[in-house]
C-alpha cells in the first residue's frame, strides 16, 4: 500500500495531476483491450496504418474474443463476394437472440397458468416489452434465412471441400440447432398458434416406428402438451439448444480461423488450398479493415431490425391455447412447411400409375410395416439433414471451380426447387398450378374459414367496428347497409367468393351448390357485437344443410392494425 | 454483369463506413427511445385496451357456450334456471360520468367484501353449495377444471370481464335473485286432461323432450326452451323477420311443429338455432289428436 501510494505521489509530483490520471486511465484501458491504448483504438477506427512494431496483433494472441478471429485475411475474401458476410451475420443474430431473449426471460414463467398472461403483460405493462418481443421473433426468422443462405453460399463456392469438411459438418448441426431453437420458442407464448403448431410438429415424431411414441412422450412430458411439455420446451429453448449452439459456433469459428476463409474458387488450382498461404502484399489486417467493416454491418443490421420491429413488424399473439379446440388449417412455422409438404405425398412410389402405387403401398405395409407417411415424414425427413452432413465426404470431385461442378450445382438447385415445392405443398392452399397439397373441407366451412379464420385476423375482424351494421343482411344478392362502405364491401366479397365456389370446383372436386347466406349482426353489449355468418346449401345427397359461424367483436380490439 | 461485379467487389471507403456506422447507431438509439417514450406515454395502455377487448370477446364466446342457457343471452336471467346478471341490483348502478359501477346490492346482502369480478370468478369457478332461493331448480354448478367443470382459469376470468362489461348496457331482469332469500314460488294453473295428454306426447311419442327444455319437465339442450312458450310465441309473430302465416300463439306453435323451417329463431342453448335440425315430419308422424293435445299443452306455458 505504502509503495503504491509513494509511486503515485512521485508521479503526480513529477508530471502533474492531470497527466497522471490520464496515464493511469490509459493503462487500465490497455489492460481491457489486451494491448491497445486509447490512441491505438482511435487509429483503428480511423483507418490509420499500423505502427511498427504492429501492436494490433497483440489482442489476437492475448484476448479470447480476438483470438477466435484471424489477424489477417486474404485480400480476395474481404469484398462482399465470396462470403457476403453471411457467417458473421449468423453469429450476430445469434447474439441478438441471446440478448433479447434474456430480456424476455425476466418476465416469463413457463407454466400454462401464467405464460399467456405473461405475454400480455410484456406487451401491455413492460416498457420496451413489445419491441424486445418483436425483435426476438423477427430476429429468429431472419436468422433461419441468413443461416440457410450462408449454407448455400458455402455450397456454391464449394467451401465444404478439403480441408473444411468438418466446418461444414458443424455448420449443418448449427442449422438444425437454429431451426430447433425457433421451433421450441414457438410454444412459449402458449397461444393457439403455439400449441397447435408444436402439436403437429411433435406428432410427426409419434409416427416413427419403434421409438416414436417414446420420443413423443419424452418431448411432451405427457401424452398431450401441457405443463410438462411447456417446461421441457422452455428448457430446450433457453438451455439445451443455446448451449449446443454456443459450443458448435465455437468449434465452427475455430475451424474457420484454422483454415482461413476459402478463396474464390477461380483463384486456386484444382485441389489446392491457399487460404492460409498469403503473401504480405495480399494481406488485409483484421484491424482496422475487417473489424470496422464488421462493426458497420452489425450497426446496420441492428438498426434495420430495430426499425422493422418498432414499426411494421408485429409478432402475433393469438387467443389462449385450448387443447380441446383445434383451429382449422393449422400449420407449422414456415421453415417447416417443407416437412408438412413431404408427409402429404400420398404414395411410397408416387411416380407409378395410381392403381399400381396403391398396390405397392399395401405390399410395403404388409412386408415392412411402412406407410407413405412414415416413409416421407419420418425416414426421408430426418435423412435430409444427414444427407447434408455427409455432402463433403461423398462429393468425389476435387475441383472447386463452378465449371467443373455442373452436376453438383444442378443437384443443389433441384434440391432447393424440391424444398420450395414441398413448402408450397405444406400450406393448406397447396402448390398454385398443380394444387398438390391442397386441403379443404366443405365449401361452406371454407368460406367461413377464409372470412372468419379460427385464429388470426380475417376480413370480418378488419371491418371497422362502427360499420358492422346491426341487422340481418342477405348475401345473395348482397344487401346494402347505409353508411357502411367497408361492411358492404365485405358482403360483396362474400357473395363473390360464394359465386366463385359455385362455378368452380376445388381441387377435391367439391362445389358449393344452392348456396344462399346471410350475415346477422347483433349488439350484445354497448361495445360488443355478435357477427354470425350462416350459409345454406345443398349437400352431395341433395339434402339442405346449414353452416354457421359466430365471431364476437369488441370496439377496442384493434384488429384493423394487424 | 459489370454492375453485379461492382456490387460484389464493393469496398466501402472509410468515410462511408464512418457515416453509415454513425447513422445506424443513431437510428438504433432513436428507435429505442421513440419506442420507450411511446410505450410509457400511451402505447402500452392502448394495447392493454386492445387485449382487454379481445378478452371480452373470448369471454362472450364462453358465456354463450356455458352461461347463457341459465342467465340469458342479455344477462336478463332465465326463470327458474338462473338470476339476471346485467342489472343494477347485481352489477351496481352505472355512473356514466365516472365510467364506473356503484355498490352492488346483491354483494352487500350476502356480505361479500371482495370485488364484483372476484365474486363472479369465484361463483363461476367453484359453484355454490346451496341454492340461495327455492325458486332455482339447482344450485350453481362449478365450472373450473379444478372443481370438475370444463373451464380453465383464464376462460373464467374472461367470462367475468365480459359480465362486468355489461356495466353501461344493463337490462331489466326477467329472473331476479331475491336479495333476502326466499322469494315467491311461481304458481301454475293445473293442467286440463287434454293438456296432460299433450305433456305425455311431449315426453313420449314425439320425443320432443330430447331437444327442448321445460322447467321441471324436461331438460333437452339442443333446441330453444319451451318455458313461457305462449308468451314468446306472441312476441315471435311480431318479430320483423317473421315470415310465417300464424296470427296467434297457438297457430304459431302449430306452424313451428309442422313446418319448423318457416321461422328459425336465434335463441338455442348453444347460440343461434340452425335450420333443418328439427325434423319436419311431425305433421304426418303424429296423430291429429295427439298434435292438438300437444299444442294445447305448449300453449298453456305462459
Ligand atoms: C449459427 C450458424 C452459423 C454461424 C454463426 C456460422 C459462422 C460462420 C462464419 C463466421 C464463417 C466465416 C466465413 C463466412 O462468413 O462465410 C463461416 C464459414 C463457414 N461456414 Fe458457417 N456458420 C453457421 C452455419 C453454417 C452452416 C449451416 C453451414 C453449412 C451447412 C456452414 C458452413 C460453413 C463453411 C463450410 C464455412 C467455411 C467457408 C469458407 O471457408 O469459405 N456454416 N461460418
Short mmCIF file of N, CA and C in Angstrom, two decimals, chain A residues 1-6:
data_model
loop_
_atom_site.label_atom_id
_atom_site.label_comp_id
_atom_site.label_asym_id
_atom_site.label_seq_id
_atom_site.Cartn_x
_atom_site.Cartn_y
_atom_site.Cartn_z
N UNK A 1 0.84 -1.19 0.00
CA UNK A 1 0.00 0.00 0.00
C UNK A 1 0.88 1.24 0.00
N UNK A 2 1.78 1.19 0.94
CA UNK A 2 2.66 2.36 1.07
C UNK A 2 3.44 2.59 -0.21
N UNK A 3 3.89 1.48 -0.82
CA UNK A 3 4.73 1.62 -2.01
C UNK A 3 3.92 2.21 -3.17
N UNK A 4 2.70 1.61 -3.38
CA UNK A 4 1.86 2.15 -4.45
C UNK A 4 1.61 3.63 -4.22
N UNK A 5 1.26 3.94 -2.98
CA UNK A 5 0.99 5.33 -2.66
C UNK A 5 2.18 6.21 -2.96
N UNK A 6 3.38 5.74 -2.65
CA UNK A 6 4.56 6.56 -2.85
C UNK A 6 4.80 6.79 -4.34
#
